[in-house]
Each structure stands twice: as structure tokens, then as C-alpha cells.
Coordinates of C-alpha atoms in Angstrom, one line a residue:
Chain A
L1 CA 28.4 -10.4 2.4
Q2 CA 28.9 -8.0 5.3
D3 CA 25.8 -6.8 7.2
P4 CA 25.1 -3.1 6.9
D5 CA 25.1 -1.0 10.1
I6 CA 21.6 0.4 9.4
V7 CA 18.7 -0.9 7.5
I8 CA 15.8 1.2 6.3
V9 CA 12.7 -0.8 5.5
G10 CA 10.9 0.9 2.6
G11 CA 12.2 3.1 -0.2
G12 CA 9.4 5.6 -0.4
P13 CA 9.8 9.3 0.4
A14 CA 10.5 8.6 4.1
G15 CA 13.2 6.0 3.5
V16 CA 14.8 7.9 0.6
A17 CA 14.9 11.1 2.7
A18 CA 16.5 9.3 5.6
A19 CA 19.1 7.4 3.5
T20 CA 20.0 10.6 1.7
L21 CA 20.6 12.6 4.9
L22 CA 22.5 9.7 6.5
R23 CA 24.7 9.4 3.5
Q24 CA 25.6 13.1 3.8
H25 CA 27.0 12.2 7.2
G26 CA 29.0 9.3 6.0
V27 CA 26.5 6.7 7.3
D28 CA 25.7 3.9 4.8
A29 CA 22.2 2.6 5.3
M30 CA 20.8 -0.2 3.2
V31 CA 17.3 0.4 1.9
I32 CA 15.2 -2.7 1.4
D33 CA 12.0 -2.6 -0.6
E34 CA 9.7 -5.0 -2.3
Q35 CA 9.6 -2.9 -5.5
S36 CA 12.4 -3.1 -7.9
R37 CA 12.9 0.7 -8.0
P38 CA 12.9 3.3 -5.3
G39 CA 10.0 5.8 -4.8
G40 CA 7.4 3.9 -2.8
Q41 CA 3.8 3.7 -4.0
I42 CA 3.4 7.4 -4.5
L43 CA 6.4 7.8 -6.8
R44 CA 6.0 4.6 -8.8
R45 CA 7.1 4.9 -12.4
A46 CA 7.7 2.8 -15.5
P47 CA 10.0 -0.2 -14.9
W48 CA 13.6 -0.7 -16.1
G49 CA 13.5 -1.8 -19.7
F50 CA 11.0 0.9 -20.7
R51 CA 12.7 3.8 -22.5
G52 CA 11.9 7.5 -22.8
G53 CA 8.8 9.4 -21.6
K54 CA 8.6 10.8 -18.2
S55 CA 5.2 9.8 -17.0
S56 CA 2.2 8.2 -18.5
T57 CA -0.4 10.8 -17.4
A58 CA -0.7 13.8 -15.2
D59 CA 1.7 13.4 -12.4
W60 CA 0.8 15.6 -9.4
T61 CA 3.5 14.3 -7.1
P62 CA 5.9 17.0 -5.8
K63 CA 8.9 17.5 -8.1
V64 CA 11.3 17.9 -5.2
L65 CA 10.5 14.4 -4.0
R66 CA 10.9 12.9 -7.5
E67 CA 14.3 14.5 -7.8
K68 CA 15.3 13.2 -4.4
R69 CA 14.3 9.7 -5.5
D70 CA 16.2 10.0 -8.7
C71 CA 19.3 11.3 -7.0
F72 CA 19.1 8.4 -4.4
E73 CA 18.6 5.9 -7.2
R74 CA 21.7 7.1 -9.1
H75 CA 24.0 7.0 -6.1
A76 CA 22.6 4.1 -4.0
G77 CA 24.6 1.3 -5.5
A78 CA 24.8 -1.6 -3.1
N79 CA 22.7 0.3 -0.5
W80 CA 19.6 -0.4 -2.5
L81 CA 18.1 -3.8 -2.2
G82 CA 15.0 -3.9 -4.3
G83 CA 12.7 -6.9 -4.9
H84 CA 13.2 -8.0 -1.3
S85 CA 10.6 -8.4 1.4
V86 CA 11.4 -7.9 5.1
V87 CA 9.5 -10.7 6.7
G88 CA 10.8 -10.6 10.2
L89 CA 12.1 -8.2 12.8
R90 CA 13.4 -9.2 16.2
V91 CA 14.9 -6.6 18.5
E92 CA 17.4 -7.4 21.2
S93 CA 19.1 -4.8 23.5
D94 CA 22.0 -3.9 21.2
V95 CA 21.2 -5.5 17.9
S96 CA 18.2 -6.0 15.6
R97 CA 17.8 -9.0 13.5
I98 CA 16.0 -8.5 10.2
T99 CA 14.9 -11.4 8.1
V100 CA 14.8 -10.7 4.4
S101 CA 13.5 -12.8 1.5
N102 CA 13.3 -12.5 -2.3
G103 CA 10.8 -15.3 -2.4
E104 CA 13.6 -17.8 -3.3
V105 CA 16.1 -17.6 -0.4
I106 CA 15.9 -16.1 3.0
R107 CA 18.6 -14.5 5.1
N108 CA 19.1 -12.7 8.4
I109 CA 20.8 -9.4 8.8
S110 CA 22.1 -8.1 12.1
V111 CA 22.1 -4.3 12.4
R112 CA 22.7 -1.5 14.9
A113 CA 19.7 0.5 14.0
V114 CA 16.5 0.1 12.0
L115 CA 14.2 2.6 10.4
L116 CA 10.8 1.4 9.6
A117 CA 9.5 3.4 6.6
T118 CA 7.0 0.9 5.3
G119 CA 4.3 3.3 4.3
C120 CA 0.6 2.5 4.3
Y121 CA -2.0 0.6 2.2
E122 CA -5.6 1.2 1.3
L123 CA -8.3 0.4 3.7
P124 CA -10.1 -2.6 2.2
F125 CA -13.9 -2.1 2.3
P126 CA -15.9 -5.3 2.1
I127 CA -19.1 -5.4 0.1
P128 CA -20.9 -8.3 -1.5
G129 CA -19.1 -9.2 -4.8
W130 CA -15.8 -7.5 -3.9
T131 CA -13.8 -10.6 -4.6
L132 CA -14.7 -10.7 -8.3
S133 CA -11.9 -10.0 -10.7
G134 CA -12.0 -6.3 -11.5
V135 CA -12.5 -4.9 -8.0
L136 CA -9.4 -3.2 -6.8
G137 CA -8.1 -0.2 -4.8
A138 CA -8.0 3.2 -6.4
G139 CA -4.4 3.3 -5.3
A140 CA -3.8 -0.1 -7.0
L141 CA -5.2 1.3 -10.2
Q142 CA -3.0 4.4 -9.9
T143 CA 0.2 2.3 -9.4
L144 CA -0.8 0.1 -12.3
I145 CA -1.1 3.3 -14.5
K146 CA 2.1 4.9 -13.1
G147 CA 4.2 1.8 -12.7
Q148 CA 3.1 -0.4 -15.6
L149 CA 1.4 2.0 -18.1
T150 CA -1.6 -0.3 -17.9
L151 CA -5.3 0.1 -17.2
P152 CA -7.1 -2.9 -15.5
G153 CA -10.3 -2.6 -17.6
K154 CA -12.3 -0.5 -20.0
R155 CA -14.8 1.2 -17.8
T156 CA -14.2 2.0 -14.2
V157 CA -16.5 3.2 -11.5
F158 CA -14.9 4.8 -8.5
V159 CA -16.5 4.6 -5.0
G160 CA -15.4 5.8 -1.6
T161 CA -14.9 8.6 0.8
H162 CA -11.4 9.8 0.0
P163 CA -10.7 12.6 -2.5
L164 CA -7.7 10.6 -4.0
Q165 CA -10.4 8.9 -6.1
L166 CA -10.7 12.2 -8.1
L167 CA -7.1 12.1 -9.0
V168 CA -7.1 8.4 -10.1
A169 CA -10.3 8.9 -12.0
A170 CA -8.7 11.8 -13.9
Q171 CA -5.6 9.8 -14.5
T172 CA -7.7 7.0 -15.9
I173 CA -9.4 9.4 -18.4
L174 CA -6.0 10.9 -19.3
S175 CA -4.7 7.4 -19.9
G176 CA -7.5 6.7 -22.4
G177 CA -9.8 4.8 -20.1
E178 CA -13.5 5.4 -19.4
V179 CA -14.9 6.4 -16.0
G180 CA -18.4 5.3 -15.5
A181 CA -19.0 7.4 -12.4
V182 CA -17.3 8.8 -9.3
V183 CA -19.4 8.0 -6.2
F184 CA -18.8 9.7 -2.8
A185 CA -20.5 8.3 0.2
Q186 CA -20.7 11.7 1.8
S187 CA -23.5 14.0 0.8
R188 CA -22.7 17.2 -1.1
Q189 CA -23.6 19.2 2.0
T190 CA -21.3 17.2 4.3
L191 CA -18.4 17.7 1.9
L192 CA -19.0 21.4 1.6
R193 CA -19.5 21.8 5.3
S194 CA -16.2 20.1 6.0
L195 CA -14.4 22.3 3.5
F196 CA -15.8 25.6 4.9
A197 CA -15.8 24.7 8.6
N198 CA -12.0 24.2 8.4
A199 CA -11.4 27.0 5.9
S200 CA -8.1 28.1 7.5
V201 CA -6.5 24.6 7.2
V202 CA -7.9 24.2 3.7
V203 CA -6.7 27.6 2.5
S204 CA -3.2 27.2 4.0
H205 CA -2.8 24.0 2.0
L206 CA -4.2 25.1 -1.3
T207 CA -1.2 23.7 -3.2
T208 CA -2.0 20.3 -1.8
L209 CA -5.6 20.6 -3.0
F210 CA -4.7 21.9 -6.4
P211 CA -4.4 18.4 -7.9
A212 CA -7.9 17.6 -6.7
A213 CA -9.3 20.7 -8.3
S214 CA -7.4 20.0 -11.6
A215 CA -8.7 16.4 -11.6
W216 CA -12.2 17.7 -10.9
A217 CA -11.9 19.9 -14.0
T218 CA -10.7 17.0 -16.1
L219 CA -13.7 14.8 -15.0
R220 CA -16.2 17.6 -15.6
K221 CA -14.8 18.1 -19.1
A222 CA -15.2 14.4 -19.8
R223 CA -18.8 14.5 -18.5
V224 CA -18.2 11.9 -15.8
P225 CA -21.3 11.5 -13.6
F226 CA -20.9 12.2 -9.9
F227 CA -23.0 10.7 -7.1
F228 CA -23.0 12.0 -3.6
G229 CA -24.5 10.4 -0.5
A230 CA -24.4 7.0 -2.2
Y231 CA -22.5 3.9 -1.4
P232 CA -22.0 0.6 -3.2
V233 CA -24.4 -2.2 -2.2
E234 CA -23.2 -5.0 -4.4
V235 CA -20.7 -5.7 -7.2
Q236 CA -22.5 -7.6 -9.9
G237 CA -21.0 -10.3 -12.1
S238 CA -20.1 -14.0 -12.2
E239 CA -16.4 -14.1 -12.4
N240 CA -15.6 -10.7 -13.8
V241 CA -17.3 -7.5 -12.7
Q242 CA -20.3 -6.5 -14.8
G243 CA -21.8 -3.7 -12.8
L244 CA -22.1 -1.9 -9.5
Q245 CA -25.4 -1.4 -7.6
L246 CA -25.6 1.7 -5.4
S247 CA -27.6 2.5 -2.3
N248 CA -29.7 5.0 -4.3
G249 CA -30.9 2.2 -6.6
A250 CA -28.7 3.1 -9.6
V251 CA -26.9 0.2 -11.3
L252 CA -23.8 1.3 -13.1
P253 CA -22.5 -1.0 -15.8
C254 CA -18.7 -1.3 -15.6
D255 CA -15.9 -3.9 -15.8
T256 CA -13.8 -2.4 -13.0
V257 CA -14.6 -1.0 -9.6
A258 CA -12.0 1.0 -7.7
Q259 CA -12.6 1.7 -4.0
C260 CA -11.0 4.5 -2.1
Y261 CA -11.7 4.8 1.6
G262 CA -8.5 6.0 3.0
F263 CA -5.2 4.5 4.2
I264 CA -3.9 2.5 7.1
P265 CA -0.2 2.1 8.1
Q266 CA 1.8 -1.0 7.4
A267 CA 2.3 -2.2 10.9
D268 CA 3.4 -5.9 10.6
L269 CA 7.0 -5.4 11.6
P270 CA 6.7 -3.1 14.6
R271 CA 3.8 -5.2 15.9
Q272 CA 5.8 -8.4 15.3
A273 CA 8.8 -6.9 17.2
G274 CA 6.5 -5.7 20.1
A275 CA 6.7 -2.0 19.6
R276 CA 4.0 0.2 21.3
M277 CA 1.3 1.0 18.8
H278 CA -1.8 3.2 18.8
V279 CA -5.0 3.4 16.8
A280 CA -4.0 5.2 13.6
G281 CA -7.0 7.2 12.5
R282 CA -10.6 7.0 11.4
A283 CA -9.8 4.5 8.6
G284 CA -8.4 2.2 11.3
G285 CA -5.1 0.3 11.5
W286 CA -2.2 0.8 13.9
A287 CA 0.4 3.5 13.9
T288 CA 3.8 3.0 15.6
E289 CA 4.3 5.2 18.6
I290 CA 7.3 7.5 18.2
D291 CA 9.2 10.1 20.3
Q292 CA 10.5 13.5 19.1
W293 CA 13.3 11.7 17.2
Q294 CA 10.9 9.3 15.5
A295 CA 12.3 6.6 17.8
T296 CA 9.9 3.8 18.7
S297 CA 9.5 2.1 22.1
L298 CA 12.1 -0.5 21.0
P299 CA 15.9 0.2 21.3
A300 CA 17.4 1.7 18.1
V301 CA 14.3 1.1 16.1
Y302 CA 12.9 4.2 14.4
A303 CA 9.7 4.8 12.4
A304 CA 9.0 7.5 9.8
G305 CA 6.3 8.2 7.2
E306 CA 2.9 6.6 7.2
T307 CA 4.2 3.8 9.5
A308 CA 4.0 6.3 12.3
G309 CA 0.6 7.7 11.2
V310 CA -0.8 8.5 7.7
A311 CA 0.1 12.1 6.8
G312 CA 1.2 12.1 3.2
A313 CA 4.4 12.2 1.2
E314 CA 5.6 15.6 2.5
A315 CA 5.3 14.5 6.1
A316 CA 7.0 11.2 5.1
D317 CA 10.0 13.1 3.6
L318 CA 10.3 15.4 6.7
S319 CA 9.9 12.6 9.3
G320 CA 12.5 10.6 7.3
Q321 CA 15.0 13.4 7.7
L322 CA 14.1 13.8 11.4
A323 CA 14.6 10.1 12.0
A324 CA 18.0 10.2 10.1
L325 CA 19.1 13.1 12.4
G326 CA 18.1 11.0 15.4
I327 CA 20.0 8.0 14.1
A328 CA 23.1 10.0 13.3
A329 CA 23.1 11.5 16.7
H330 CA 22.5 8.1 18.3
L331 CA 25.5 6.7 16.4
G332 CA 27.6 9.8 17.4
R333 CA 28.0 11.0 13.9
I334 CA 26.6 14.4 14.6
P335 CA 26.6 16.3 17.9
R336 CA 23.3 16.4 19.8
Q337 CA 23.3 20.1 19.6
E338 CA 23.5 20.2 15.8
A339 CA 20.8 17.6 15.6
D340 CA 18.5 19.6 17.9
A341 CA 19.0 22.8 15.8
R342 CA 18.3 21.1 12.5
A343 CA 15.3 19.1 13.9
A344 CA 13.4 22.2 15.1
P345 CA 12.3 23.5 11.7
L346 CA 11.5 19.9 10.5
R347 CA 9.2 19.4 13.5
R348 CA 7.4 22.7 12.8
R349 CA 6.8 21.7 9.2
I350 CA 5.6 18.3 10.3
R351 CA 3.1 19.8 12.7
R352 CA 1.8 22.0 9.9
V353 CA 1.3 19.2 7.5
K354 CA -0.3 17.0 10.2
R355 CA -3.0 19.6 10.7
F356 CA -4.0 19.1 7.1
A357 CA -3.7 15.3 7.4
A358 CA -6.0 15.4 10.4
W359 CA -8.6 17.4 8.4
L360 CA -8.3 15.0 5.5
D361 CA -8.7 12.1 7.9
A362 CA -12.0 13.5 9.2
F363 CA -13.1 14.6 5.7
A364 CA -12.6 11.1 4.3
S365 CA -13.8 9.1 7.3
P366 CA -15.4 5.8 6.3
D367 CA -16.9 5.3 9.8
K368 CA -20.5 6.3 9.1
I369 CA -21.0 4.0 6.2
A370 CA -19.1 1.0 7.5
S371 CA -21.8 0.1 10.0
A372 CA -23.8 -2.9 8.8
P373 CA -22.4 -5.4 6.2
R374 CA -24.9 -7.7 4.4
A375 CA -24.8 -11.2 5.8
D376 CA -23.1 -12.6 2.6
T377 CA -20.3 -10.0 2.5
L378 CA -17.0 -11.8 2.6
I379 CA -15.1 -10.0 5.4
C380 CA -12.0 -12.2 4.9
R381 CA -11.0 -12.3 1.2
C382 CA -8.3 -15.0 1.6
E383 CA -10.4 -17.6 3.4
K384 CA -13.8 -16.5 2.1
I385 CA -15.3 -15.9 5.5
S386 CA -18.7 -14.2 5.4
Y387 CA -20.1 -11.6 7.8
A388 CA -22.8 -14.2 8.8
E389 CA -20.1 -16.6 10.0
I390 CA -18.3 -13.9 12.0
D391 CA -21.6 -12.6 13.4
A392 CA -22.3 -16.0 14.7
G393 CA -18.9 -16.1 16.3
L394 CA -19.4 -12.7 17.9
D395 CA -22.1 -14.1 20.1
L396 CA -19.5 -16.0 22.0
L397 CA -16.2 -14.6 21.2
T398 CA -15.0 -11.1 22.0
T399 CA -11.4 -10.8 20.6
A400 CA -10.0 -10.7 17.1
N401 CA -7.6 -13.6 17.9
A402 CA -10.5 -15.8 19.2
L403 CA -12.5 -15.1 16.1
K404 CA -9.5 -15.9 13.9
L405 CA -9.1 -19.3 15.6
Q406 CA -12.8 -20.0 15.4
T407 CA -13.6 -18.8 11.9
R408 CA -10.2 -18.7 10.1
C409 CA -10.8 -15.0 9.4
G410 CA -7.3 -13.6 9.0
M411 CA -5.5 -16.8 8.4
G412 CA -4.8 -16.4 4.7
L413 CA -1.9 -15.0 2.6
C414 CA -2.6 -11.4 3.6
Q415 CA -1.9 -12.2 7.3
G416 CA -5.1 -10.3 8.3
R417 CA -4.2 -7.1 6.5
M418 CA -7.4 -7.2 4.5
C419 CA -9.8 -8.1 7.2
E420 CA -8.5 -6.8 10.5
A421 CA -9.8 -3.3 10.3
S422 CA -13.3 -4.6 9.4
L423 CA -13.2 -7.1 12.2
L424 CA -12.2 -4.5 14.7
R425 CA -15.1 -2.3 13.6
L426 CA -17.5 -5.1 14.2
L427 CA -16.0 -5.8 17.6
K428 CA -16.3 -2.1 18.4
Q429 CA -20.0 -2.1 17.5
R430 CA -20.5 -5.0 19.8
G431 CA -19.0 -3.0 22.7
Y432 CA -15.3 -4.1 22.5
P433 CA -13.5 -1.0 21.4
T434 CA -10.1 -1.7 22.7
D435 CA -9.2 -5.0 21.1
P436 CA -5.5 -5.0 20.1
G437 CA -6.2 -7.0 16.9
F438 CA -4.5 -10.1 15.6
T439 CA -1.1 -11.1 17.1
A440 CA 1.4 -10.3 14.4
Q441 CA 3.2 -13.4 13.2
F442 CA 6.4 -14.2 11.3
P443 CA 6.6 -14.0 8.3
A444 CA 5.1 -10.6 7.5
R445 CA 5.0 -11.6 3.8
P446 CA 4.3 -15.0 2.3
V447 CA 7.5 -17.0 1.7
P448 CA 7.8 -20.6 0.4
I449 CA 8.2 -23.0 3.2
S450 CA 11.3 -24.4 1.4
C451 CA 13.3 -21.3 1.9
V452 CA 12.5 -21.2 5.6
R453 CA 13.5 -24.8 5.9
S454 CA 16.7 -24.3 4.0
N455 CA 18.1 -21.7 6.3
E456 CA 18.8 -22.8 9.9
V457 CA 19.6 -19.2 11.1
T458 CA 16.0 -18.1 10.6
R459 CA 14.8 -20.5 13.2
P460 CA 14.9 -18.1 16.1
S461 CA 12.6 -15.8 14.3
L462 CA 10.0 -18.5 14.1
L463 CA 9.9 -19.1 17.8
Chain B
M1 CA -5.2 -2.5 -21.6
R2 CA -1.8 -0.9 -22.4
I3 CA -1.7 2.8 -22.2
E4 CA 0.0 4.4 -25.3
V5 CA 2.3 7.2 -24.3
A6 CA 4.2 9.3 -26.8
N7 CA 7.9 8.8 -26.5
V8 CA 7.7 5.7 -24.3
E9 CA 9.2 2.6 -25.8
R10 CA 8.3 -0.6 -24.0
G11 CA 10.9 -3.3 -23.3
E12 CA 11.6 -6.2 -25.6
C13 CA 8.9 -8.7 -26.3
V14 CA 9.0 -11.9 -24.2
A15 CA 7.0 -15.1 -24.7
F16 CA 5.4 -16.9 -21.7
S17 CA 2.3 -19.0 -21.1
V18 CA -0.8 -18.7 -18.9
D19 CA -2.6 -22.0 -18.0
G20 CA -0.9 -23.5 -21.1
V21 CA -1.9 -20.7 -23.5
S22 CA 0.9 -18.8 -25.2
C23 CA 1.1 -15.1 -24.6
T24 CA 3.5 -12.3 -25.0
A25 CA 4.5 -9.3 -22.8
Y26 CA 7.1 -6.6 -22.6
S27 CA 10.2 -7.0 -20.5
G28 CA 9.7 -4.9 -17.4
E29 CA 6.0 -5.7 -17.0
T30 CA 5.0 -7.5 -13.8
I31 CA 3.3 -10.9 -14.3
V32 CA 0.0 -9.3 -13.2
A33 CA 0.2 -6.5 -15.8
A34 CA 1.2 -9.1 -18.4
L35 CA -2.0 -11.1 -17.4
V36 CA -4.2 -8.0 -17.5
N37 CA -2.8 -7.2 -21.0
S38 CA -2.9 -10.8 -22.3
G39 CA -6.6 -10.5 -23.3
H40 CA -7.7 -13.6 -21.5
V41 CA -11.4 -13.8 -20.9
H42 CA -10.9 -14.3 -17.1
R43 CA -8.9 -11.5 -15.7
P44 CA -6.3 -12.0 -13.0
N45 CA -7.0 -11.3 -9.4
L46 CA -5.6 -8.0 -8.6
F47 CA -6.6 -6.0 -5.6
C48 CA -3.7 -4.0 -4.0
N49 CA -1.0 -4.2 -6.6
M50 CA 1.6 -3.7 -3.9
G51 CA 2.1 -7.1 -2.3
V52 CA 0.0 -6.8 0.8
C53 CA -3.1 -8.8 -0.1
G54 CA -1.7 -11.9 -1.9
D55 CA -4.8 -12.1 -4.2
C56 CA -2.6 -12.2 -7.3
T57 CA -0.5 -15.1 -6.2
V58 CA 0.2 -17.5 -9.1
Q59 CA 2.3 -20.6 -9.5
V60 CA 5.2 -20.2 -11.8
T61 CA 7.4 -22.8 -13.5
W62 CA 10.7 -21.0 -14.1
P63 CA 13.0 -21.7 -17.1
D64 CA 15.3 -23.7 -14.8
G65 CA 12.4 -26.0 -14.0
T66 CA 11.8 -24.9 -10.4
V67 CA 8.2 -24.2 -9.4
R68 CA 7.4 -21.4 -6.9
R69 CA 4.4 -19.4 -6.0
V70 CA 4.9 -15.7 -6.3
R71 CA 2.9 -12.5 -5.9
A72 CA 2.3 -11.6 -9.6
C73 CA 2.2 -7.9 -8.8
L74 CA 5.7 -7.8 -7.6
T75 CA 7.3 -10.3 -10.0
P76 CA 8.6 -9.3 -13.4
V77 CA 7.6 -11.5 -16.3
I78 CA 10.6 -13.2 -18.0
A79 CA 10.8 -15.2 -21.2
G80 CA 9.8 -18.9 -21.0
I81 CA 7.9 -18.9 -17.7
A82 CA 4.7 -21.0 -17.4
V83 CA 2.2 -19.2 -15.2
R84 CA -0.6 -21.2 -13.6
R85 CA -3.4 -19.2 -12.0
I86 CA -4.5 -20.6 -8.7
G87 CA -7.1 -18.1 -7.6
N88 CA -7.3 -17.4 -3.9
L89 CA -5.5 -20.1 -1.9

């Protein structure tokens, strides 16, 4: 099998936009994604094998992006590699080596250029009882509805700071589920103030906010209770969720809790390869630093979409196009002048969308409520490390890496993705605001040791 | 709980087992969705549903006899697999 010239990691709006534009210029780029079908998390849909029907419930995603995804899927052929995880990235001066696994075998691909379009994931928000079966991300619930036509439970309580929970709660209702309550940590006044203090940004993005208003109406009609200025104190239950206790004393019976505190970029690969990163936003995490062509600090490695900072699907689509122009110019497929001319309007639109993203980031900030975990809160889900254990470590240790070695926090299957943001918040509270977080290690996703052993060529990535 | 949607026809029925108990699912469902829908008293671990957390990792014996751990949210269910739940590793 011949290696492709270019690999795009991630088949969401950014990856699809880039692959589409590159193809128009005769450049074949292989798109690799863990999902079996293109679209990323935002455009998930029913799997192959399900027939008929467009969507299970209200789908508020932009039609233009869905059409682009479908067009890409129809024409991608061998350029789509679904069901594969990119577990390693190593960049040399003129070539990048990408390690790919399907969980069974592993192989290395050498390419001339890489576009990291790996998207983001939900900020995990530790509270006592959050490892019980039935606690999940609101986005996880949404992808289960969209991608599997399945609800995780009968009665769901939504908690968080991010307005996405309105959409997912409405989708739950429209799918035949029950919503016990929607709980915002912000007070009603704080939310209203944020809306009106930034009225110009809000008004100029009304189409973006329309789904939230529509969802709100659905929830009101279903008489779903709302709580403001309340946050979850403890998930109750023995193995499965039985209820949720709130800071205002209310106990809400439910079998599912969906949390929604914002999004952090997927940053495993650029960090592993040594790209320059910066703090992503109020939710936390690391965004890849990019230049005006979406190029990272590494040679011929580009980043687009949420990987370079969470700004939503429209920004992902635009930045994917911009990166593709940069790559095409880099390869000499289009003249610099043409690339410049076409990039200008894209950049203008990205700036506009980013103003809204910045407002949303502030609106949904989890910072104020993330201050003091209870001692028995499991910060590290994989290794079951409590806040008390980390707190004890914090008396002596002042870096995420040192705490990891001491307590095992961050050593599990998630590679620290579930606990790093929490740990960095705790370090910041103790007066260490600039910790770079865990050292990113190969492999970025769990792979059986047998498939690493079976392939000699992967060895260099391990060193 | 499967969502009933007009005009949507699920894939063909496949038989598999969870911790030795026989179950059925529809072709195209991920293992985690199949477990959610299996009606077991203990629900599967499912946190991110996108392969980043690893909570849903299960041990699967494949029809060819090989045994591998997989993230259940990313792996489609196929006929004849035996799933063993291992909880958090």
C-alpha cells in the first residue's frame, strides 16, 4: 500500500472542508478518523446498516455542512480511512511519520504534510459519584441519540454552564426520553447580564442562537423544571445513578446525569510531536498555535478546527479551507497570489465567528464553580484517585507530571484527558498557574501491546 | 432505550453475549449501544461516547477466537462475539 502525500487527522467539518478543497486542486489527502463515517462528533448520524429516515430528532446543524459531508463521503473512496486511530505523530524536517491503529494492527505512514483536525471533547467535571454508570457528557448523550438512535436512560438531569445542554435536553424529549431538570450553575441575572452586555455580538449571531431558543421552547412546553445558580453536589446511587443532589438542597431522582461545562481541544498529537501550544480558553485544555495559514510551529504540520481553539463547526469549516489553501500553496499546487486572494474572505469570516466563540466561552465559563472539590471526589476516573490524595501530594509537589508519578493521577487509559484540566485548576489555585500539564506520550489512544510488539517499524515512535 | 423513528429501519438482528448472557442487537450498533439496549440491570460504563475516556473498554472474544480489549463506543457489534465487562481498568 502506497503512503498518501497528505494525511488529515479527523473527518469532522474541518477535515472534510480541507479534503474537499484539496481534491479540487488535484491533491489527494487521506482522512483518518476513529468513527466509521465522516462528519465528526457534530455531524454524527445513524450507522451503515440502518435504512431510511434522515435524523432521529431535531437536527440543528447547518445544512451546508451536512451536504459537504455527504459529498465527501460519496467521493472519498480510498481517501477515507474510518475506524482508525492516529496514535503517534513524529515530525522530521521533510517528513512526518504518523502511526495508525485499528486496534488490531498498527502501521506507520510517512507523509509530506499533515493537517490536525482532531476536534475537541467535553470538559470532564469531577463531583462525588460521577463514576457511577449513568453519568455522561451531554455531548456523549447527543452523539448516542444522533449516531445510534439510543437513549442512555429513562430520566435525565442536565447540569452545567454551557447552553448546549438546552439542545441536548430538547433532543432527549423529542426522542421520547424524560428530562428531570436542566440546571445552570450561573444565576439567572448572570446569564441575562451576559446576554445584554454583549448585545451586538449576540444580535449578529442570532441564527447561531436560534437552536437554543427553539430548544428552550420545547423544554418549556414539556414543563421541564429549570434551576439557576445551582450546581451538583453529589450523584447518588450504588452502581447505577439514582439521583442528583444540588447545592440548593434539592434532590432530583434520575437514572442519568448529563454534564455540560464546555469543550477542550484534542491536543494529544501536536503535544506529542512538540508543537507550540497555548491555554485554550476558560474551560481549559491546550490549543495548537497557528499562523495565518493554520500552520503550526512544526514543519508542514497544520491545524484546523477546534484543535486550534474551540470556535464551533462554522469556524472549523472555514479554517479547514484556509489550511487547505496553505497546504496547496506549500506544495506548489496553487500560486501564492491566488491563495492569498482566496484566504482573505475566509479570515474575515473566521474573525467574525471567533467573536461569538469568545462570548460563548465567557458565558459558559466553569471557572467560578470549579473551585473546591469535596475530599472524596475522584479527580482521576481511570485510576480512582481522589482529591484528598492529590491535595496531600500538592503540599510537596508543584507540577502535573510530579503529581502523576506520585499519585497515578493521569496514568490510566484516558492518558490524562479526563483529569488534566482539573489538576491544572488545582495547581493554579495553589499558585502554579503556568504548569504545562502532563508530558504527552505515545500512544495517543489505547492499543493492545501485541500490535505494538508485532510491528518493528513502530519502535522509533516509542523512544 | 432504542428511539423509534418513523421511516428508520434498523440493521439486521445479530446475536452476541454479555458476561455469558445471550443478547441481541442490530447490525450497525456499537457495542456500547448494544449494551445500553440489552436491558441488563447494570448499565455499561459510558462517559464520552467518542473514544477519549476509555471508560467503556470491554474484553471481546471474536468469532475467530482472538481476544482483544476494545473501546465499546467505537466498535460495532457483530454476530457471535462474547463481551466481558471489565469496568475501569
